[in-house]
Amino acid sequence: MTVLKLARASLWNRRSTAALVICSVALSVALLLGVERLRVEARHSFANTLSGVDLIVGARSGPINLLLYSVFRMGDPTSNVSWASVEKLRTHPQVDWIVPLSLGDSHKGFPVLGTSAAYFEHYRYRQGEPLQLASGRIFDDVFDAVLGAEVARKLGYQEGARLVLAHGTGAVSLTQHADKPFRVVGILERTGTPVDNTVHISLAGMEAIHADWRGGAPLPGYRLSAERVREMDLTPSSVTAVMVGLTSRRAVFQVQRQINTDRDEALMAILPGLTLQQLWDMMRVGEQALLAVSALVAVVALTVMLTALLTGLNERRREMALLRALGARPWQIFALVIGESLVLSLAGAVLGVLLLQGMAWAARDWISGQLGLTVSLWPPTAHEAVLLAALLAGGVLAGLWPAWRAYRNALVDGMTIRM
């Protein structure tokens, strides 16, 4: 305790330099723990992009490809699922509900999803949170559209706005369904998931805009008006994928096997939670690289502390000589410098944690709104505690060299000061 008191007094005497060292350590701690916290929350958010769906069924391809285009609206399906297979799934004795998904069109770069009203009832994200409307209602007309929060914000749409869909999923499309515009009837609350960037229409609406198309192109010289299309049978012939909820989750592997071995159509059923984990594992290299960069910042901060201690040794040789004259032993001089490095590291760690907590508190609404992440404020996780302990240990190790130099100087100098 005496050594720590001397260390605090000595640092106070050099408080300007000590303050700079503490600030550098604090910033590195805030960055290291901030990256770790965001990494963990991002992983949780990624895993909870889709919740409560037991199976996703699509054309036979790869599990990750099916997940990407059905949930994240990325990529393209190899084939569609026939409506006969959708009805067969609907009548399966162990299936509780289904949500058909039809993709392939866009609006100003945002994907358009054709689906049923059951989508808004059964889609869950995070820990089972349902979709909520910020305003308006869900679609009940062929040409109604419900927008994700980001679509409405970026394009400045309100209820009642008219929009024209484009064929294809590119940011720029030369082929548009201008003769059949849609009307915005609802805007969803922000979720931090791909739902925010999606224009939702009914399956009938998706069929309506393609009623006078064949083979992915409009029929030459043949146009059907919106009023004429409303009178037609708009049951789709196929969809892109189907979300499935089962009556019992214990039957998930049995139903998955039945779908994967179905002889009527080449289908594939995936478990979204398991496939999400596989997809995240593919990004582990980037995740670890980000954490490594933060760790290097912490190493730089400890190097700053080491430099400050080393450069101050020559100026403190008189101080060390006076301590020796008062009866301090060389090992006590060694312990004094180690104590200073511990105090600097500890003060920087505490300030860094408080800085991170303050930043997380101030930015929590923005992080939740823009990134869909819920950043916990307190307490630090077990892994964060391990990182803090490692940083404190690094601070003590960084003080070993200056402490050894001070020990040697105390042995050599005594009361003789080298000028």
C-alpha positions as a printed NumPy array, in Angstrom:
array([[  0.   ,   0.   ,   0.   ],
       [  2.893,   2.345,   0.777],
       [  4.345,   1.715,  -2.673],
       [  0.981,   2.51 ,  -4.31 ],
       [  0.673,   5.732,  -2.301],
       [  4.177,   6.747,  -3.408],
       [  3.26 ,   5.827,  -6.985],
       [  0.13 ,   8.012,  -6.878],
       [  2.103,  10.906,  -5.361],
       [  4.84 ,  10.571,  -7.964],
       [  2.288,  10.473, -10.811],
       [  0.489,  13.493,  -9.396],
       [  3.771,  15.364,  -9.477],
       [  3.904,  14.499, -13.21 ],
       [  0.159,  14.807, -13.729],
       [  0.247,  16.335, -17.216],
       [  2.19 ,  13.423, -18.67 ],
       [  0.204,  10.926, -16.587],
       [ -3.093,  12.416, -17.802],
       [ -2.054,  11.969, -21.435],
       [ -1.044,   8.367, -20.803],
       [ -4.322,   7.646, -18.98 ],
       [ -6.327,   9.198, -21.826],
       [ -4.513,   7.079, -24.424],
       [ -5.162,   3.92 , -22.4  ],
       [ -8.8  ,   4.947, -21.854],
       [ -9.406,   5.487, -25.563],
       [ -7.856,   2.134, -26.405],
       [ -9.988,   0.408, -23.751],
       [-13.151,   2.106, -25.054],
       [-12.307,   1.056, -28.608],
       [-11.381,  -2.508, -27.656],
       [-14.483,  -3.098, -25.531],
       [-16.694,  -1.161, -27.959],
       [-15.673,  -3.337, -30.893],
       [-16.153,  -6.451, -28.77 ],
       [-19.6  ,  -5.339, -27.637],
       [-20.728,  -4.413, -31.134],
       [-19.326,  -7.708, -32.45 ],
       [-21.347,  -9.695, -29.916],
       [-24.51 ,  -7.654, -30.487],
       [-24.095,  -7.88 , -34.269],
       [-23.756, -11.637, -33.995],
       [-26.897, -11.842, -31.867],
       [-28.775,  -9.532, -34.236],
       [-27.601, -11.514, -37.258],
       [-28.703, -14.766, -35.652],
       [-32.054, -13.173, -34.758],
       [-32.787, -11.716, -38.197],
       [-35.411, -14.421, -38.489],
       [-37.066, -15.982, -35.457],
       [-39.876, -18.483, -35.066],
       [-39.577, -19.977, -38.569],
       [-38.88 , -23.693, -38.443],
       [-38.041, -24.28 , -42.111],
       [-37.441, -22.341, -45.303],
       [-38.294, -24.268, -48.451],
       [-36.972, -23.427, -51.895],
       [-35.659, -24.956, -55.077],
       [-32.789, -27.364, -54.579],
       [-29.489, -25.444, -54.498],
       [-27.27 , -24.591, -51.513],
       [-28.515, -23.819, -47.977],
       [-26.694, -20.483, -47.759],
       [-27.872, -19.421, -51.209],
       [-31.474, -20.18 , -50.246],
       [-31.081, -18.216, -47.01 ],
       [-29.478, -15.243, -48.747],
       [-32.171, -14.678, -51.338],
       [-35.169, -15.566, -49.172],
       [-34.183, -13.643, -46.021],
       [-31.521, -11.123, -47.018],
       [-32.804, -10.495, -50.586],
       [-29.344, -11.194, -51.986],
       [-28.641, -13.312, -55.031],
       [-31.103, -15.158, -57.23 ],
       [-32.861, -18.533, -56.956],
       [-31.938, -21.356, -59.297],
       [-35.632, -22.122, -59.789],
       [-39.038, -21.496, -58.245],
       [-41.36 , -23.595, -56.092],
       [-44.559, -24.601, -57.884],
       [-47.883, -23.579, -56.373],
       [-48.842, -27.265, -56.249],
       [-45.952, -27.856, -53.848],
       [-47.035, -24.827, -51.79 ],
       [-50.527, -26.299, -51.434],
       [-49.026, -29.664, -50.599],
       [-47.032, -28.039, -47.789],
       [-50.121, -26.198, -46.569],
       [-52.022, -29.465, -46.137],
       [-49.159, -31.347, -44.466],
       [-50.429, -32.672, -41.115],
       [-47.392, -31.331, -39.21 ],
       [-47.391, -27.869, -40.795],
       [-49.069, -25.135, -38.756],
       [-48.66 , -22.213, -41.161],
       [-46.832, -21.209, -44.337],
       [-45.758, -17.852, -45.769],
       [-45.058, -17.85 , -49.547],
       [-42.371, -15.44 , -50.77 ],
       [-42.138, -14.174, -54.342],
       [-39.131, -12.083, -55.416],
       [-37.757, -10.753, -58.668],
       [-38.854,  -7.109, -58.924],
       [-37.574,  -3.893, -57.361],
       [-38.305,  -0.228, -56.803],
       [-35.421,   2.251, -57.117],
       [-32.956,  -0.4  , -56.003],
       [-35.072,  -1.759, -53.137],
       [-36.306,  -5.374, -53.476],
       [-40.019,  -6.048, -53.836],
       [-41.464,  -8.996, -51.932],
       [-44.775, -10.535, -52.884],
       [-46.298, -12.395, -49.969],
       [-49.499, -13.033, -48.043],
       [-50.997, -11.285, -45.012],
       [-49.654, -14.191, -42.927],
       [-46.19 , -12.676, -43.376],
       [-47.043,  -9.832, -40.994],
       [-48.525, -12.297, -38.515],
       [-45.776, -14.904, -38.404],
       [-42.534, -13.095, -39.265],
       [-40.469, -12.63 , -36.102],
       [-37.057, -11.097, -35.472],
       [-34.711, -10.715, -32.484],
       [-36.264, -12.592, -29.577],
       [-39.618, -13.264, -31.225],
       [-40.623,  -9.63 , -31.796],
       [-43.435,  -9.26 , -34.362],
       [-43.556,  -6.709, -37.152],
       [-45.323,  -3.487, -36.156],
       [-46.839,  -0.791, -38.331],
       [-45.585,   2.736, -37.739],
       [-48.584,   4.006, -39.681],
       [-51.338,   2.746, -41.946],
       [-52.365,  -0.865, -42.45 ],
       [-51.291,  -4.009, -44.267],
       [-52.301,  -4.513, -47.881],
       [-55.791,  -5.744, -48.75 ],
       [-56.004,  -4.608, -52.375],
       [-54.144,  -5.963, -55.377],
       [-52.201,  -2.712, -55.831],
       [-51.473,  -1.898, -52.172],
       [-47.887,  -1.708, -50.873],
       [-46.397,  -1.745, -47.37 ],
       [-42.945,  -0.207, -47.056],
       [-40.05 ,  -1.022, -44.802],
       [-38.835,   1.845, -42.628],
       [-35.662,   2.518, -44.631],
       [-37.526,   2.564, -47.954],
       [-39.947,   5.182, -46.64 ],
       [-37.168,   7.269, -45.057],
       [-34.754,   7.285, -47.977],
       [-37.396,   7.864, -50.661],
       [-39.507,  10.231, -48.566],
       [-42.72 ,   8.251, -49.038],
       [-45.841,   8.721, -46.955],
       [-49.189,   6.957, -46.967],
       [-50.971,   7.464, -50.249],
       [-47.797,   7.832, -52.3  ],
       [-47.777,   6.198, -55.717],
       [-44.901,   4.019, -56.805],
       [-44.013,   2.11 , -59.944],
       [-42.232,  -1.224, -59.705],
       [-39.414,  -2.247, -62.025],
       [-38.72 ,  -5.68 , -63.434],
       [-35.541,  -7.252, -62.119],
       [-33.501,  -6.652, -58.993],
       [-30.881,  -4.21 , -60.303],
       [-30.528,  -0.637, -59.067],
       [-31.363,   0.546, -62.593],
       [-34.037,  -1.093, -64.75 ],
       [-35.214,  -0.107, -68.213],
       [-38.385,  -2.189, -67.936],
       [-41.015,  -0.855, -65.545],
       [-44.608,  -1.749, -64.741],
       [-45.717,   1.85 , -65.235],
       [-49.24 ,   0.873, -66.32 ],
       [-49.969,  -0.695, -62.924],
       [-48.809,   1.662, -60.136],
       [-49.102,   0.763, -56.464],
       [-50.307,   2.878, -53.566],
       [-48.542,   3.008, -50.174],
       [-51.001,   1.959, -47.472],
       [-48.629,   1.222, -44.596],
       [-45.117,   1.788, -43.264],
       [-43.456,  -0.658, -40.874],
       [-41.539,   0.178, -37.728],
       [-37.771,  -0.112, -37.996],
       [-36.453,  -3.607, -37.259],
       [-32.763,  -3.474, -38.19 ],
       [-33.343,  -6.417, -40.563],
       [-33.738,  -6.702, -44.366],
       [-37.451,  -6.005, -43.821],
       [-36.541,  -2.301, -43.507],
       [-35.275,  -2.228, -47.088],
       [-38.168,  -4.134, -48.661],
       [-41.341,  -3.103, -50.498],
       [-44.095,  -5.571, -49.572],
       [-46.993,  -6.324, -51.913],
       [-49.497,  -9.168, -52.131],
       [-48.931, -12.306, -54.177],
       [-51.898, -11.208, -56.279],
       [-50.164,  -7.881, -56.902],
       [-47.01 ,  -9.67 , -58.028],
       [-49.094, -11.755, -60.448],
       [-51.051,  -8.725, -61.648],
       [-48.025,  -6.794, -62.882],
       [-46.859,  -9.851, -64.836],
       [-50.266, -10.856, -66.226],
       [-49.327,  -9.55 , -69.696],
       [-45.752, -10.849, -69.54 ],
       [-44.299, -14.099, -70.774],
       [-40.793, -15.432, -70.257],
       [-39.675, -12.384, -68.3  ],
       [-40.692,  -9.862, -70.987],
       [-43.906,  -7.993, -71.891],
       [-45.968,  -9.452, -74.702],
       [-45.6  ,  -7.225, -77.801],
       [-48.727,  -5.211, -78.528],
       [-50.673,  -6.768, -75.645],
       [-51.553,  -4.796, -72.534],
       [-53.981,  -5.515, -69.723],
       [-55.292,  -2.564, -67.729],
       [-55.297,  -2.593, -63.932],
       [-59.094,  -2.837, -63.922],
       [-59.03 ,  -5.829, -66.265],
       [-56.382,  -7.567, -64.209],
       [-58.438,  -7.259, -61.016],
       [-61.071,  -9.502, -62.588],
       [-58.605, -12.279, -63.37 ],
       [-57.58 , -15.284, -61.291],
       [-54.338, -14.059, -59.729],
       [-53.286, -17.295, -58.059],
       [-49.529, -17.583, -58.682],
       [-48.152, -20.502, -60.639],
       [-44.971, -20.526, -58.545],
       [-43.164, -18.649, -55.769],
       [-39.526, -18.106, -54.861],
       [-39.555, -19.724, -51.416],
       [-41.829, -20.661, -48.528],
       [-41.43 , -20.049, -44.788],
       [-42.881, -22.89 , -42.747],
       [-43.981, -23.118, -39.126],
       [-44.628, -26.565, -37.657],
       [-47.113, -27.722, -35.064],
       [-44.22 , -29.257, -33.103],
       [-40.553, -28.383, -33.392],
       [-39.669, -31.965, -32.585],
       [-40.865, -32.895, -36.058],
       [-38.549, -30.451, -37.848],
       [-35.983, -33.015, -39.009],
       [-38.679, -35.46 , -40.093],
       [-40.481, -32.832, -42.184],
       [-37.175, -31.56 , -43.563],
       [-36.278, -35.053, -44.733],
       [-39.689, -35.552, -46.327],
       [-39.358, -32.301, -48.276],
       [-35.777, -32.972, -49.355],
       [-36.696, -36.437, -50.649],
       [-39.965, -35.423, -52.31 ],
       [-40.238, -37.041, -55.742],
       [-42.781, -34.626, -57.213],
       [-40.399, -31.656, -57.219],
       [-36.727, -31.041, -56.419],
       [-37.042, -29.021, -53.232],
       [-34.788, -28.236, -50.312],
       [-35.733, -27.344, -46.746],
       [-33.258, -25.62 , -44.439],
       [-33.239, -24.739, -40.752],
       [-32.75 , -20.95 , -40.793],
       [-31.062, -20.772, -37.381],
       [-28.465, -23.387, -38.271],
       [-27.809, -21.872, -41.699],
       [-27.453, -18.394, -40.187],
       [-24.769, -19.796, -37.905],
       [-22.963, -21.351, -40.871],
       [-23.103, -18.033, -42.721],
       [-21.708, -16.146, -39.728],
       [-18.886, -18.666, -39.392],
       [-17.865, -17.818, -42.953],
       [-17.311, -14.227, -41.832],
       [-15.248, -15.208, -38.786],
       [-11.995, -14.029, -40.425],
       [-13.281, -10.466, -40.746],
       [-14.654, -10.591, -37.222],
       [-11.318, -11.673, -35.794],
       [ -9.419,  -9.133, -37.904],
       [-11.52 ,  -6.308, -36.456],
       [-10.832,  -7.499, -32.934],
       [ -7.113,  -7.803, -33.747],
       [ -6.992,  -4.17 , -34.916],
       [ -8.554,  -3.079, -31.62 ],
       [ -6.022,  -5.155, -29.701],
       [ -3.203,  -3.456, -31.643],
       [ -4.598,  -0.08 , -30.581],
       [ -4.371,  -1.249, -26.963],
       [ -0.764,  -2.33 , -27.572],
       [  0.013,   1.14 , -28.964],
       [ -1.472,   2.73 , -25.82 ],
       [  0.677,   0.513, -23.6  ],
       [  3.682,   1.466, -25.732],
       [  2.883,   5.121, -25.072],
       [  2.884,   4.356, -21.348],
       [  6.18 ,   2.487, -21.649],
       [  7.736,   5.416, -23.519],
       [  6.516,   7.916, -20.918],
       [  7.99 ,   5.844, -18.079],
       [ 11.314,   5.342, -19.843],
       [ 11.762,   8.98 , -20.862],
       [ 11.048,  10.118, -17.334],
       [ 13.697,   7.916, -15.701],
       [ 16.657,  10.251, -16.283],
       [ 14.685,  13.181, -14.879],
       [ 13.813,  11.118, -11.799],
       [ 17.281,   9.879, -10.877],
       [ 17.526,  12.518,  -8.149],
       [ 14.132,  11.368,  -6.833],
       [ 15.305,   7.761,  -6.788],
       [ 18.552,   8.737,  -5.049],
       [ 16.62 ,  10.597,  -2.345],
       [ 14.405,   7.573,  -1.796],
       [ 17.52 ,   5.428,  -1.435],
       [ 18.908,   7.913,   1.065],
       [ 15.687,   7.63 ,   3.078],
       [ 16.145,   3.859,   3.284],
       [ 14.356,   2.53 ,   0.212],
       [ 15.819,  -0.666,  -1.136],
       [ 16.418,  -1.26 ,  -4.867],
       [ 13.534,  -3.765,  -5.044],
       [ 11.249,  -1.08 ,  -3.576],
       [ 12.306,   1.288,  -6.372],
       [ 11.469,  -1.547,  -8.788],
       [  8.062,  -1.995,  -7.132],
       [  7.436,   1.773,  -7.259],
       [  7.713,   1.888, -11.065],
       [  5.612,  -1.255, -11.4  ],
       [  3.041,   0.4  ,  -9.12 ],
       [  2.988,   3.476, -11.352],
       [  2.342,   1.375, -14.45 ],
       [ -0.444,  -0.462, -12.599],
       [ -2.054,   2.812, -11.471],
       [ -1.867,   4.224, -15.009],
       [ -3.358,   1.065, -16.496],
       [ -6.09 ,   0.816, -13.866],
       [ -7.049,   4.481, -14.143],
       [ -7.104,   4.213, -17.95 ],
       [ -9.223,   1.045, -17.816],
       [-11.764,   2.609, -15.452],
       [-11.956,   5.802, -17.503],
       [-12.248,   3.756, -20.696],
       [-15.148,   1.703, -19.332],
       [-16.937,   4.87 , -18.167],
       [-16.303,   6.489, -21.549],
       [-17.734,   3.474, -23.349],
       [-20.787,   3.401, -21.088],
       [-21.4  ,   7.093, -21.72 ],
       [-21.044,   6.719, -25.475],
       [-23.295,   3.645, -25.505],
       [-25.937,   5.484, -23.471],
       [-25.808,   8.564, -25.704],
       [-25.889,   6.601, -28.982],
       [-28.178,   3.713, -28.   ],
       [-31.216,   5.105, -29.839],
       [-29.182,   5.779, -32.986],
       [-27.542,   2.339, -32.854],
       [-30.911,   0.673, -32.366],
       [-32.521,   2.648, -35.179],
       [-29.741,   2.508, -37.758],
       [-28.148,  -0.856, -37.009],
       [-30.932,  -2.721, -35.245],
       [-28.616,  -3.492, -32.326],
       [-29.456,  -3.267, -28.649],
       [-26.226,  -2.344, -26.866],
       [-26.202,  -3.392, -23.213],
       [-24.879,  -0.753, -20.813],
       [-23.979,  -2.758, -17.721],
       [-22.428,  -4.987, -16.527],
       [-19.484,  -5.911, -18.766],
       [-19.622,  -9.456, -20.077],
       [-17.24 , -12.17 , -18.906],
       [-15.212, -11.858, -22.102],
       [-14.929,  -8.092, -21.641],
       [-13.686,  -8.693, -18.096],
       [-11.037, -11.047, -19.496],
       [ -9.949,  -8.362, -21.984],
       [ -9.684,  -5.808, -19.173],
       [ -7.632,  -8.217, -17.071],
       [ -5.354,  -8.87 , -20.044],
       [ -4.877,  -5.146, -20.563],
       [ -4.008,  -4.601, -16.889],
       [ -1.552,  -7.478, -17.064],
       [ -0.08 ,  -5.906, -20.193],
       [  0.282,  -2.625, -18.341],
       [  2.234,  -4.336, -15.561],
       [  4.423,  -6.119, -18.122],
       [  5.045,  -2.81 , -19.907],
       [  6.382,  -1.438, -16.624],
       [  8.966,  -4.213, -16.187],
       [ 11.62 ,  -2.635, -18.401],
       [ 11.426,   0.858, -16.84 ],
       [ 11.323,  -0.798, -13.399],
       [ 14.484,  -2.781, -14.184],
       [ 16.195,   0.39 , -15.425],
       [ 15.221,   2.205, -12.236],
       [ 16.471,  -0.748, -10.168],
       [ 19.851,  -0.687, -11.943],
       [ 20.132,   3.087, -11.601],
       [ 19.359,   2.857,  -7.89 ],
       [ 22.145,   0.327,  -7.439],
       [ 24.69 ,   2.315,  -9.439],
       [ 23.923,   5.915,  -8.494],
       [ 23.322,   5.933,  -4.773],
       [ 23.626,   9.587,  -3.922],
       [ 25.732,  10.419,  -6.985],
       [ 23.771,  12.128,  -9.752],
       [ 24.969,  11.889, -13.339],
       [ 24.577,  15.178, -15.127]])
